[in-house]
């Protein structure tokens, strides 16, 4: 292979066999690591020649691309004919770096089950931020633009402003699509702000742009947030005809005093009118948001809100415990846990009340603050909680593509500048990838929000047995005191003590552990409802503090052993 | 004299030839292997030393004696004194005066010292930092003097007053700390003096430490020159102060000097008075060498530097000396005077005060008060001083358990410079491995803590200070308790008597506060010894107080009762028997050793309740209910309960939130890492700090 002479300096991407293959190389210091690992599985020359003979075009692109990746590979394969490795790059200047790379010479079926087809790691979700609101609620710190009420006088100006924003959005969507490999979108979420303030033709333009750029899969979930007082049955029908399949309505409270107290732009009448409109439209898949622990809120008020919410007949309810965010008016007026905000104990009662009322009403408590009728969970939000990649477009939105969690500017002008430079750079985002450490923490934090919890087997495969063992050990005290439940692969509860066995990394080397039958192996851990959910921060931060931080991942002895290489090569 | 080497490049060589201009500052030094007697080794840590040498070279404070190239691409530069050698042989004892300034805190000692140094041209006016002798960062920040410092001055005495002929005199000024914690430094300094300037603030008049320090000097039979300072103040009352001095110390008002160190008024009379009224050192010039070790500190580059006063005989560079205590022998590698920086002279004669570098490895070898003499000579050791007495003990622990080694290193280095701290290893169930340190007082402890953090970057937790108790058992055994945790409640032995240290406190106060001060003292289990009047408005109280009642918060209380008008000083007194009990603090039934205290039985209930209440406010809610109890033995005297944590959840988490939420949780994690765990209960570090800060016994 020609490039052997000047080493590899690039990140490549091309289809190979049934998998899409990303092959990553590095500076010559790290390439020895790769070679070292490859040679244990088969022969590096073999690999190279296989590439160059079948894909001669690859070598020709090499010299133009430069990168300085930081290699940390998790090399997990057994058969000599199969290699799979994960390579993480923190600094890439030319091309998106490799995420999970798979190389198979024979691609025999036996071995495939261990591998991640690359397509699963491509984003198939998108979030679109519509920042316009009539006014800013007192608790809100979102990137929004308050536009006031629509009147004869303001209408034209408002339309122009929104059209201008939608132009920017569409430009960003097109560039992102051209620069990133993707699949047709399976979930799409219009959040805000108040997306229902957007005139329907503009909304349709965005959907159109997404469809032509990425494609929208058949049966995709397309959600939109709507506020009472911003739509009627007519406009809702038009929205649904435009492709939207799900509505999330921000009611927040069924008490008019509380609506006023948090600065909502609508009253109670608008709420009931909006519920009637949704019922009138025939939409079944819709969600209703409530906020608990508002100032002066009583348990009686809260129960009433919950009952009214259930009576409205949504398929999904989100219950958010009020968080006092910096820079909000609430932050200026109130302090969490102190009067007139309910005390922590009262807030906890609100939470457990919600959990029991909604569960009795047939909702499944599938995430810390979300409840759904069976099969009607929010697929888009599950993408976040499963830590899967997703696109995001618009002011202040955060995308997670190529392991880069990138937040767009929150100021209108800066966002416009960003779109400008995004276009000129051809869709490049100059932003570091999440480190391995951040990915571990994100996975723990997000999956424990879900009722299904953390999939230990998958976690171990992704991050290694040492890390999994630390997590198991940190979870044990919570499991034995009933904050965390441990399940086997058949989702049957098993004793917390099992976690202790797992905290010995050597005894826990694979799915078919030596000491245990399958039913005695912890496959999932999840927080209990409501006790564990209520203290999720405590549990998660305990795991965080048990995990090593910073560069210690790089030089974990486990990795070194796997590669049989010296410390200085890796660092 | 600095000898340093730098890498040789064409540029460097020419730079050195031009007396090393600024570019050379960037050059790193290389260890210099050879070690001549008049130079010291620069190791590669000393990067800053070279720039300093270069700077003084540029400022003309010293000169480049030679530079030469040696193999290995190095240039060796020897920077030395300007050829203005000081010939100490011209100053026989009768031209030498050793004196000190004593005063109550803040009466202006350090400022007066600055003025005297300026007046004699030892330091240039307006150059350098004010309060020249306060070198430590903590001294500058707090405006206090912690270490005694010495400076040599030369003064042309012209007027030829009574008993002294005109001529050039050598004066050694020994600045002393004012705070009561450091009074032992004062007595140490006085041992090298023949006289003192007794400085009194013209507005504040005689204060408690004025009294204490006067008697220190008086008992040491030193000549006392009374100086009333700050006479430029609006409310200055020099006549009133003169009267006080007369009534209290029987000082002749005629002999009192009036000065203002700030404006310079009256300063011209100070040094002539020193020469006229203070006797010269009484040493014997021809006798074998005897010198008193006054102080020592550790210099990273030179090793231990000892301050000495030559009592008899002569000391020359290159001689061998021996310690009367350790019998160790040392080569005198460098000697000189503090002018006010170390200035080599090669010789020190009878009556002079200077420094000696002798290759001691740690200040522990340099026992303060030791007599040094010529090796293999037989001499009578000098009286020496009482060793520093540790009044307060506290545990010092690394904030993060893994930093033990770093703390160990920091303490080792700090005690090199502050030998008055005693250090022993100890371990605590709550705090891990750490040290039990003995201090001269609370301020000393605070200063130590601050120096650890500032100068050595150590993060530490200091436990509640305790005084040393003695427990006497029925079987005749005695236990010295420096750490309450060491006292087991059920050792099987019956306690016969408990002894606690006491102090003799002197309080000088405007008379209207006498009533409330008496209440305070009796609350603190004090016993009145004396009650007299200083003048029409001010009274002096003498009380015998248990030390433990004084170390914590007494001074603050006294200041707040009297709006800051009372002054306070104490000296150590004997132990007294007392009904003492150990008060344990239990969290969920588990004793927290670091929070145990020894208290008087009559106060145990109240203190127990206060401790529990305080802990309740600083402990975070845990996953379970936490019972806080204070107990004497198995008897619980106070209890508080912290209910279990019920809610700690981040409600919403959407795509854009992920990084932010993770950071919030990571912050929470950092908090967790700083927690100390006792049983299953996490105690935040702040808990130890806040208990210490607000302790009111």
JSON list of N, CA, C and O in Angstrom, two decimals, chain A residues 141 320-321 323 325 345 369 384-385 398 405 442 445 449 478 483 534-538 541-542 544-545, chain B residues 621 623 645-656 658-662 665-666 668-669 672-673:
[
{"chain": "A", "resi": 141, "resn": "UNK", "atom": "N", "xyz": [-35.65, 29.59, 30.93]},
{"chain": "A", "resi": 141, "resn": "UNK", "atom": "CA", "xyz": [-34.34, 30.09, 30.51]},
{"chain": "A", "resi": 141, "resn": "UNK", "atom": "C", "xyz": [-33.98, 29.56, 29.14]},
{"chain": "A", "resi": 141, "resn": "UNK", "atom": "O", "xyz": [-32.81, 29.44, 28.79]},
{"chain": "A", "resi": 320, "resn": "UNK", "atom": "N", "xyz": [-43.04, 17.93, 35.11]},
{"chain": "A", "resi": 320, "resn": "UNK", "atom": "CA", "xyz": [-41.73, 18.51, 35.41]},
{"chain": "A", "resi": 320, "resn": "UNK", "atom": "C", "xyz": [-41.76, 19.16, 36.78]},
{"chain": "A", "resi": 320, "resn": "UNK", "atom": "O", "xyz": [-42.60, 20.01, 37.06]},
{"chain": "A", "resi": 321, "resn": "UNK", "atom": "N", "xyz": [-40.83, 18.76, 37.60]},
{"chain": "A", "resi": 321, "resn": "UNK", "atom": "CA", "xyz": [-40.65, 19.41, 38.89]},
{"chain": "A", "resi": 321, "resn": "UNK", "atom": "C", "xyz": [-39.95, 20.74, 38.61]},
{"chain": "A", "resi": 321, "resn": "UNK", "atom": "O", "xyz": [-38.95, 20.77, 37.90]},
{"chain": "A", "resi": 323, "resn": "UNK", "atom": "N", "xyz": [-37.65, 23.66, 38.21]},
{"chain": "A", "resi": 323, "resn": "UNK", "atom": "CA", "xyz": [-36.25, 23.93, 38.53]},
{"chain": "A", "resi": 323, "resn": "UNK", "atom": "C", "xyz": [-36.03, 25.43, 38.42]},
{"chain": "A", "resi": 323, "resn": "UNK", "atom": "O", "xyz": [-36.48, 26.05, 37.46]},
{"chain": "A", "resi": 325, "resn": "UNK", "atom": "N", "xyz": [-33.91, 28.16, 37.45]},
{"chain": "A", "resi": 325, "resn": "UNK", "atom": "CA", "xyz": [-32.72, 28.33, 36.61]},
{"chain": "A", "resi": 325, "resn": "UNK", "atom": "C", "xyz": [-32.18, 29.74, 36.76]},
{"chain": "A", "resi": 325, "resn": "UNK", "atom": "O", "xyz": [-32.94, 30.69, 36.95]},
{"chain": "A", "resi": 345, "resn": "UNK", "atom": "N", "xyz": [-39.73, 18.21, 50.94]},
{"chain": "A", "resi": 345, "resn": "UNK", "atom": "CA", "xyz": [-40.61, 17.12, 51.33]},
{"chain": "A", "resi": 345, "resn": "UNK", "atom": "C", "xyz": [-41.95, 17.20, 50.60]},
{"chain": "A", "resi": 345, "resn": "UNK", "atom": "O", "xyz": [-42.47, 16.19, 50.14]},
{"chain": "A", "resi": 369, "resn": "UNK", "atom": "N", "xyz": [-39.64, 11.92, 34.37]},
{"chain": "A", "resi": 369, "resn": "UNK", "atom": "CA", "xyz": [-40.74, 12.88, 34.36]},
{"chain": "A", "resi": 369, "resn": "UNK", "atom": "C", "xyz": [-41.74, 12.61, 33.24]},
{"chain": "A", "resi": 369, "resn": "UNK", "atom": "O", "xyz": [-42.48, 13.51, 32.88]},
{"chain": "A", "resi": 384, "resn": "UNK", "atom": "N", "xyz": [-32.79, 10.72, 22.85]},
{"chain": "A", "resi": 384, "resn": "UNK", "atom": "CA", "xyz": [-31.90, 11.43, 23.77]},
{"chain": "A", "resi": 384, "resn": "UNK", "atom": "C", "xyz": [-31.48, 10.50, 24.91]},
{"chain": "A", "resi": 384, "resn": "UNK", "atom": "O", "xyz": [-30.31, 10.40, 25.26]},
{"chain": "A", "resi": 385, "resn": "UNK", "atom": "N", "xyz": [-32.47, 9.85, 25.50]},
{"chain": "A", "resi": 385, "resn": "UNK", "atom": "CA", "xyz": [-32.18, 9.09, 26.72]},
{"chain": "A", "resi": 385, "resn": "UNK", "atom": "C", "xyz": [-31.38, 7.83, 26.45]},
{"chain": "A", "resi": 385, "resn": "UNK", "atom": "O", "xyz": [-30.75, 7.28, 27.33]},
{"chain": "A", "resi": 398, "resn": "UNK", "atom": "N", "xyz": [-29.06, 21.73, 20.36]},
{"chain": "A", "resi": 398, "resn": "UNK", "atom": "CA", "xyz": [-27.86, 20.91, 20.51]},
{"chain": "A", "resi": 398, "resn": "UNK", "atom": "C", "xyz": [-27.98, 19.65, 19.69]},
{"chain": "A", "resi": 398, "resn": "UNK", "atom": "O", "xyz": [-28.94, 18.89, 19.84]},
{"chain": "A", "resi": 405, "resn": "UNK", "atom": "N", "xyz": [-21.19, 16.79, 20.74]},
{"chain": "A", "resi": 405, "resn": "UNK", "atom": "CA", "xyz": [-22.41, 17.38, 21.28]},
{"chain": "A", "resi": 405, "resn": "UNK", "atom": "C", "xyz": [-22.28, 18.88, 21.15]},
{"chain": "A", "resi": 405, "resn": "UNK", "atom": "O", "xyz": [-21.62, 19.53, 21.94]},
{"chain": "A", "resi": 442, "resn": "UNK", "atom": "N", "xyz": [-22.51, 10.17, 30.33]},
{"chain": "A", "resi": 442, "resn": "UNK", "atom": "CA", "xyz": [-23.80, 10.43, 29.66]},
{"chain": "A", "resi": 442, "resn": "UNK", "atom": "C", "xyz": [-24.65, 9.18, 29.62]},
{"chain": "A", "resi": 442, "resn": "UNK", "atom": "O", "xyz": [-25.85, 9.21, 29.87]},
{"chain": "A", "resi": 445, "resn": "UNK", "atom": "N", "xyz": [-25.99, 8.52, 33.10]},
{"chain": "A", "resi": 445, "resn": "UNK", "atom": "CA", "xyz": [-26.96, 9.53, 33.51]},
{"chain": "A", "resi": 445, "resn": "UNK", "atom": "C", "xyz": [-28.27, 9.39, 32.75]},
{"chain": "A", "resi": 445, "resn": "UNK", "atom": "O", "xyz": [-29.35, 9.46, 33.33]},
{"chain": "A", "resi": 449, "resn": "UNK", "atom": "N", "xyz": [-32.37, 7.46, 33.72]},
{"chain": "A", "resi": 449, "resn": "UNK", "atom": "CA", "xyz": [-33.63, 8.21, 33.74]},
{"chain": "A", "resi": 449, "resn": "UNK", "atom": "C", "xyz": [-34.80, 7.33, 33.32]},
{"chain": "A", "resi": 449, "resn": "UNK", "atom": "O", "xyz": [-35.94, 7.63, 33.63]},
{"chain": "A", "resi": 478, "resn": "UNK", "atom": "N", "xyz": [-27.31, 1.28, 46.88]},
{"chain": "A", "resi": 478, "resn": "UNK", "atom": "CA", "xyz": [-28.64, 1.78, 46.51]},
{"chain": "A", "resi": 478, "resn": "UNK", "atom": "C", "xyz": [-29.58, 0.61, 46.20]},
{"chain": "A", "resi": 478, "resn": "UNK", "atom": "O", "xyz": [-30.77, 0.68, 46.44]},
{"chain": "A", "resi": 483, "resn": "UNK", "atom": "N", "xyz": [-33.43, 1.60, 46.31]},
{"chain": "A", "resi": 483, "resn": "UNK", "atom": "CA", "xyz": [-33.53, 2.71, 45.37]},
{"chain": "A", "resi": 483, "resn": "UNK", "atom": "C", "xyz": [-33.30, 2.24, 43.94]},
{"chain": "A", "resi": 483, "resn": "UNK", "atom": "O", "xyz": [-33.65, 2.93, 42.99]},
{"chain": "A", "resi": 534, "resn": "UNK", "atom": "N", "xyz": [-36.83, 9.70, 42.55]},
{"chain": "A", "resi": 534, "resn": "UNK", "atom": "CA", "xyz": [-36.78, 10.95, 43.30]},
{"chain": "A", "resi": 534, "resn": "UNK", "atom": "C", "xyz": [-35.37, 11.31, 43.74]},
{"chain": "A", "resi": 534, "resn": "UNK", "atom": "O", "xyz": [-35.05, 12.47, 43.95]},
{"chain": "A", "resi": 535, "resn": "UNK", "atom": "N", "xyz": [-34.55, 10.27, 43.91]},
{"chain": "A", "resi": 535, "resn": "UNK", "atom": "CA", "xyz": [-33.19, 10.55, 44.36]},
{"chain": "A", "resi": 535, "resn": "UNK", "atom": "C", "xyz": [-32.18, 10.24, 43.26]},
{"chain": "A", "resi": 535, "resn": "UNK", "atom": "O", "xyz": [-31.03, 9.89, 43.52]},
{"chain": "A", "resi": 536, "resn": "UNK", "atom": "N", "xyz": [-32.63, 10.38, 42.02]},
{"chain": "A", "resi": 536, "resn": "UNK", "atom": "CA", "xyz": [-31.75, 9.97, 40.91]},
{"chain": "A", "resi": 536, "resn": "UNK", "atom": "C", "xyz": [-30.43, 10.72, 40.92]},
{"chain": "A", "resi": 536, "resn": "UNK", "atom": "O", "xyz": [-29.38, 10.14, 40.64]},
{"chain": "A", "resi": 537, "resn": "UNK", "atom": "N", "xyz": [-30.44, 12.00, 41.27]},
{"chain": "A", "resi": 537, "resn": "UNK", "atom": "CA", "xyz": [-29.17, 12.74, 41.27]},
{"chain": "A", "resi": 537, "resn": "UNK", "atom": "C", "xyz": [-28.18, 12.14, 42.24]},
{"chain": "A", "resi": 537, "resn": "UNK", "atom": "O", "xyz": [-26.98, 12.06, 41.95]},
{"chain": "A", "resi": 538, "resn": "UNK", "atom": "N", "xyz": [-28.70, 11.77, 43.39]},
{"chain": "A", "resi": 538, "resn": "UNK", "atom": "CA", "xyz": [-27.84, 11.20, 44.41]},
{"chain": "A", "resi": 538, "resn": "UNK", "atom": "C", "xyz": [-27.20, 9.91, 43.91]},
{"chain": "A", "resi": 538, "resn": "UNK", "atom": "O", "xyz": [-25.99, 9.70, 44.03]},
{"chain": "A", "resi": 541, "resn": "UNK", "atom": "N", "xyz": [-24.82, 10.72, 40.84]},
{"chain": "A", "resi": 541, "resn": "UNK", "atom": "CA", "xyz": [-23.56, 11.39, 41.20]},
{"chain": "A", "resi": 541, "resn": "UNK", "atom": "C", "xyz": [-22.68, 10.47, 42.04]},
{"chain": "A", "resi": 541, "resn": "UNK", "atom": "O", "xyz": [-21.45, 10.59, 42.01]},
{"chain": "A", "resi": 542, "resn": "UNK", "atom": "N", "xyz": [-23.27, 9.51, 42.75]},
{"chain": "A", "resi": 542, "resn": "UNK", "atom": "CA", "xyz": [-22.43, 8.55, 43.46]},
{"chain": "A", "resi": 542, "resn": "UNK", "atom": "C", "xyz": [-21.67, 7.68, 42.48]},
{"chain": "A", "resi": 542, "resn": "UNK", "atom": "O", "xyz": [-20.50, 7.35, 42.70]},
{"chain": "A", "resi": 544, "resn": "UNK", "atom": "N", "xyz": [-20.87, 8.61, 39.49]},
{"chain": "A", "resi": 544, "resn": "UNK", "atom": "CA", "xyz": [-19.87, 9.51, 38.90]},
{"chain": "A", "resi": 544, "resn": "UNK", "atom": "C", "xyz": [-18.63, 9.58, 39.79]},
{"chain": "A", "resi": 544, "resn": "UNK", "atom": "O", "xyz": [-17.51, 9.55, 39.30]},
{"chain": "A", "resi": 545, "resn": "UNK", "atom": "N", "xyz": [-18.87, 9.70, 41.08]},
{"chain": "A", "resi": 545, "resn": "UNK", "atom": "CA", "xyz": [-17.69, 9.89, 41.92]},
{"chain": "A", "resi": 545, "resn": "UNK", "atom": "C", "xyz": [-16.90, 8.59, 42.07]},
{"chain": "A", "resi": 545, "resn": "UNK", "atom": "O", "xyz": [-15.73, 8.62, 42.41]},
{"chain": "B", "resi": 621, "resn": "UNK", "atom": "N", "xyz": [-28.75, 16.58, 54.22]},
{"chain": "B", "resi": 621, "resn": "UNK", "atom": "CA", "xyz": [-29.63, 15.44, 54.42]},
{"chain": "B", "resi": 621, "resn": "UNK", "atom": "C", "xyz": [-29.08, 14.24, 53.66]},
{"chain": "B", "resi": 621, "resn": "UNK", "atom": "O", "xyz": [-28.53, 14.37, 52.58]},
{"chain": "B", "resi": 623, "resn": "UNK", "atom": "N", "xyz": [-29.46, 9.88, 52.59]},
{"chain": "B", "resi": 623, "resn": "UNK", "atom": "CA", "xyz": [-30.50, 9.00, 52.07]},
{"chain": "B", "resi": 623, "resn": "UNK", "atom": "C", "xyz": [-31.35, 8.42, 53.20]},
{"chain": "B", "resi": 623, "resn": "UNK", "atom": "O", "xyz": [-32.35, 7.78, 52.96]},
{"chain": "B", "resi": 645, "resn": "UNK", "atom": "N", "xyz": [-33.21, 12.48, 53.20]},
{"chain": "B", "resi": 645, "resn": "UNK", "atom": "CA", "xyz": [-33.39, 13.24, 51.98]},
{"chain": "B", "resi": 645, "resn": "UNK", "atom": "C", "xyz": [-34.54, 12.62, 51.20]},
{"chain": "B", "resi": 645, "resn": "UNK", "atom": "O", "xyz": [-34.65, 11.41, 51.11]},
{"chain": "B", "resi": 646, "resn": "UNK", "atom": "N", "xyz": [-35.42, 13.46, 50.68]},
{"chain": "B", "resi": 646, "resn": "UNK", "atom": "CA", "xyz": [-36.54, 12.87, 49.96]},
{"chain": "B", "resi": 646, "resn": "UNK", "atom": "C", "xyz": [-36.44, 13.11, 48.47]},
{"chain": "B", "resi": 646, "resn": "UNK", "atom": "O", "xyz": [-36.95, 12.36, 47.67]},
{"chain": "B", "resi": 647, "resn": "UNK", "atom": "N", "xyz": [-35.82, 14.20, 48.08]},
{"chain": "B", "resi": 647, "resn": "UNK", "atom": "CA", "xyz": [-35.87, 14.54, 46.66]},
{"chain": "B", "resi": 647, "resn": "UNK", "atom": "C", "xyz": [-34.54, 15.11, 46.21]},
{"chain": "B", "resi": 647, "resn": "UNK", "atom": "O", "xyz": [-34.00, 15.99, 46.86]},
{"chain": "B", "resi": 648, "resn": "UNK", "atom": "N", "xyz": [-34.04, 14.59, 45.14]},
{"chain": "B", "resi": 648, "resn": "UNK", "atom": "CA", "xyz": [-32.85, 15.14, 44.53]},
{"chain": "B", "resi": 648, "resn": "UNK", "atom": "C", "xyz": [-32.87, 14.70, 43.09]},
{"chain": "B", "resi": 648, "resn": "UNK", "atom": "O", "xyz": [-32.31, 13.69, 42.71]},
{"chain": "B", "resi": 649, "resn": "UNK", "atom": "N", "xyz": [-33.59, 15.46, 42.30]},
{"chain": "B", "resi": 649, "resn": "UNK", "atom": "CA", "xyz": [-33.86, 14.98, 40.95]},
{"chain": "B", "resi": 649, "resn": "UNK", "atom": "C", "xyz": [-33.84, 16.17, 39.99]},
{"chain": "B", "resi": 649, "resn": "UNK", "atom": "O", "xyz": [-34.22, 17.28, 40.34]},
{"chain": "B", "resi": 650, "resn": "UNK", "atom": "N", "xyz": [-33.33, 15.93, 38.81]},
{"chain": "B", "resi": 650, "resn": "UNK", "atom": "CA", "xyz": [-33.40, 16.93, 37.75]},
{"chain": "B", "resi": 650, "resn": "UNK", "atom": "C", "xyz": [-34.57, 16.53, 36.88]},
{"chain": "B", "resi": 650, "resn": "UNK", "atom": "O", "xyz": [-34.51, 15.51, 36.20]},
{"chain": "B", "resi": 651, "resn": "UNK", "atom": "N", "xyz": [-35.63, 17.34, 36.93]},
{"chain": "B", "resi": 651, "resn": "UNK", "atom": "CA", "xyz": [-36.86, 16.89, 36.32]},
{"chain": "B", "resi": 651, "resn": "UNK", "atom": "C", "xyz": [-36.74, 16.68, 34.83]},
{"chain": "B", "resi": 651, "resn": "UNK", "atom": "O", "xyz": [-36.96, 15.60, 34.31]},
{"chain": "B", "resi": 652, "resn": "UNK", "atom": "N", "xyz": [-36.34, 17.72, 34.13]},
{"chain": "B", "resi": 652, "resn": "UNK", "atom": "CA", "xyz": [-36.43, 17.64, 32.69]},
{"chain": "B", "resi": 652, "resn": "UNK", "atom": "C", "xyz": [-35.06, 17.40, 32.11]},
{"chain": "B", "resi": 652, "resn": "UNK", "atom": "O", "xyz": [-34.08, 17.94, 32.59]},
{"chain": "B", "resi": 653, "resn": "UNK", "atom": "N", "xyz": [-34.99, 16.58, 31.08]},
{"chain": "B", "resi": 653, "resn": "UNK", "atom": "CA", "xyz": [-33.72, 16.41, 30.40]},
{"chain": "B", "resi": 653, "resn": "UNK", "atom": "C", "xyz": [-33.98, 16.12, 28.95]},
{"chain": "B", "resi": 653, "resn": "UNK", "atom": "O", "xyz": [-34.38, 15.04, 28.57]},
{"chain": "B", "resi": 654, "resn": "UNK", "atom": "N", "xyz": [-33.81, 17.13, 28.14]},
{"chain": "B", "resi": 654, "resn": "UNK", "atom": "CA", "xyz": [-34.02, 16.96, 26.70]},
{"chain": "B", "resi": 654, "resn": "UNK", "atom": "C", "xyz": [-32.64, 17.02, 26.05]},
{"chain": "B", "resi": 654, "resn": "UNK", "atom": "O", "xyz": [-31.62, 17.18, 26.74]},
{"chain": "B", "resi": 655, "resn": "UNK", "atom": "N", "xyz": [-32.62, 16.93, 24.73]},
{"chain": "B", "resi": 655, "resn": "UNK", "atom": "CA", "xyz": [-31.35, 16.84, 24.01]},
{"chain": "B", "resi": 655, "resn": "UNK", "atom": "C", "xyz": [-30.35, 17.90, 24.36]},
{"chain": "B", "resi": 655, "resn": "UNK", "atom": "O", "xyz": [-29.19, 17.63, 24.65]},
{"chain": "B", "resi": 656, "resn": "UNK", "atom": "N", "xyz": [-30.83, 19.17, 24.40]},
{"chain": "B", "resi": 656, "resn": "UNK", "atom": "CA", "xyz": [-29.90, 20.27, 24.62]},
{"chain": "B", "resi": 656, "resn": "UNK", "atom": "C", "xyz": [-29.41, 20.35, 26.05]},
{"chain": "B", "resi": 656, "resn": "UNK", "atom": "O", "xyz": [-28.46, 21.06, 26.35]},
{"chain": "B", "resi": 658, "resn": "UNK", "atom": "N", "xyz": [-28.28, 17.78, 27.90]},
{"chain": "B", "resi": 658, "resn": "UNK", "atom": "CA", "xyz": [-27.44, 16.68, 28.37]},
{"chain": "B", "resi": 658, "resn": "UNK", "atom": "C", "xyz": [-26.13, 17.15, 29.00]},
{"chain": "B", "resi": 658, "resn": "UNK", "atom": "O", "xyz": [-25.82, 16.81, 30.13]},
{"chain": "B", "resi": 659, "resn": "UNK", "atom": "N", "xyz": [-25.40, 18.01, 28.26]},
{"chain": "B", "resi": 659, "resn": "UNK", "atom": "CA", "xyz": [-24.10, 18.44, 28.80]},
{"chain": "B", "resi": 659, "resn": "UNK", "atom": "C", "xyz": [-24.28, 19.20, 30.09]},
{"chain": "B", "resi": 659, "resn": "UNK", "atom": "O", "xyz": [-23.51, 19.03, 31.04]},
{"chain": "B", "resi": 660, "resn": "UNK", "atom": "N", "xyz": [-25.30, 20.04, 30.12]},
{"chain": "B", "resi": 660, "resn": "UNK", "atom": "CA", "xyz": [-25.51, 20.87, 31.29]},
{"chain": "B", "resi": 660, "resn": "UNK", "atom": "C", "xyz": [-25.86, 20.02, 32.52]},
{"chain": "B", "resi": 660, "resn": "UNK", "atom": "O", "xyz": [-25.35, 20.24, 33.61]},
{"chain": "B", "resi": 661, "resn": "UNK", "atom": "N", "xyz": [-26.74, 19.06, 32.29]},
{"chain": "B", "resi": 661, "resn": "UNK", "atom": "CA", "xyz": [-27.13, 18.20, 33.41]},
{"chain": "B", "resi": 661, "resn": "UNK", "atom": "C", "xyz": [-25.93, 17.39, 33.89]},
{"chain": "B", "resi": 661, "resn": "UNK", "atom": "O", "xyz": [-25.76, 17.17, 35.09]},
{"chain": "B", "resi": 662, "resn": "UNK", "atom": "N", "xyz": [-25.13, 16.93, 32.92]},
{"chain": "B", "resi": 662, "resn": "UNK", "atom": "CA", "xyz": [-23.98, 16.14, 33.33]},
{"chain": "B", "resi": 662, "resn": "UNK", "atom": "C", "xyz": [-23.07, 16.99, 34.19]},
{"chain": "B", "resi": 662, "resn": "UNK", "atom": "O", "xyz": [-22.54, 16.55, 35.20]},
{"chain": "B", "resi": 665, "resn": "UNK", "atom": "N", "xyz": [-24.32, 17.29, 37.64]},
{"chain": "B", "resi": 665, "resn": "UNK", "atom": "CA", "xyz": [-24.09, 16.06, 38.41]},
{"chain": "B", "resi": 665, "resn": "UNK", "atom": "C", "xyz": [-22.62, 15.90, 38.75]},
{"chain": "B", "resi": 665, "resn": "UNK", "atom": "O", "xyz": [-22.27, 15.40, 39.80]},
{"chain": "B", "resi": 666, "resn": "UNK", "atom": "N", "xyz": [-21.77, 16.34, 37.83]},
{"chain": "B", "resi": 666, "resn": "UNK", "atom": "CA", "xyz": [-20.34, 16.23, 38.12]},
{"chain": "B", "resi": 666, "resn": "UNK", "atom": "C", "xyz": [-19.96, 17.16, 39.26]},
{"chain": "B", "resi": 666, "resn": "UNK", "atom": "O", "xyz": [-19.08, 16.86, 40.06]},
{"chain": "B", "resi": 668, "resn": "UNK", "atom": "N", "xyz": [-21.96, 17.93, 41.67]},
{"chain": "B", "resi": 668, "resn": "UNK", "atom": "CA", "xyz": [-22.44, 17.23, 42.86]},
{"chain": "B", "resi": 668, "resn": "UNK", "atom": "C", "xyz": [-21.44, 16.14, 43.26]},
{"chain": "B", "resi": 668, "resn": "UNK", "atom": "O", "xyz": [-21.20, 15.92, 44.44]},
{"chain": "B", "resi": 669, "resn": "UNK", "atom": "N", "xyz": [-20.88, 15.51, 42.25]},
{"chain": "B", "resi": 669, "resn": "UNK", "atom": "CA", "xyz": [-19.89, 14.47, 42.50]},
{"chain": "B", "resi": 669, "resn": "UNK", "atom": "C", "xyz": [-18.66, 15.06, 43.20]},
{"chain": "B", "resi": 669, "resn": "UNK", "atom": "O", "xyz": [-18.13, 14.47, 44.14]},
{"chain": "B", "resi": 672, "resn": "UNK", "atom": "N", "xyz": [-19.29, 15.37, 46.68]},
{"chain": "B", "resi": 672, "resn": "UNK", "atom": "CA", "xyz": [-19.23, 14.06, 47.33]},
{"chain": "B", "resi": 672, "resn": "UNK", "atom": "C", "xyz": [-17.81, 13.66, 47.65]},
{"chain": "B", "resi": 672, "resn": "UNK", "atom": "O", "xyz": [-17.51, 13.10, 48.67]},
{"chain": "B", "resi": 673, "resn": "UNK", "atom": "N", "xyz": [-16.92, 13.94, 46.69]},
{"chain": "B", "resi": 673, "resn": "UNK", "atom": "CA", "xyz": [-15.54, 13.49, 46.86]},
{"chain": "B", "resi": 673, "resn": "UNK", "atom": "C", "xyz": [-14.89, 14.18, 48.05]},
{"chain": "B", "resi": 673, "resn": "UNK", "atom": "O", "xyz": [-13.95, 13.65, 48.63]}
]
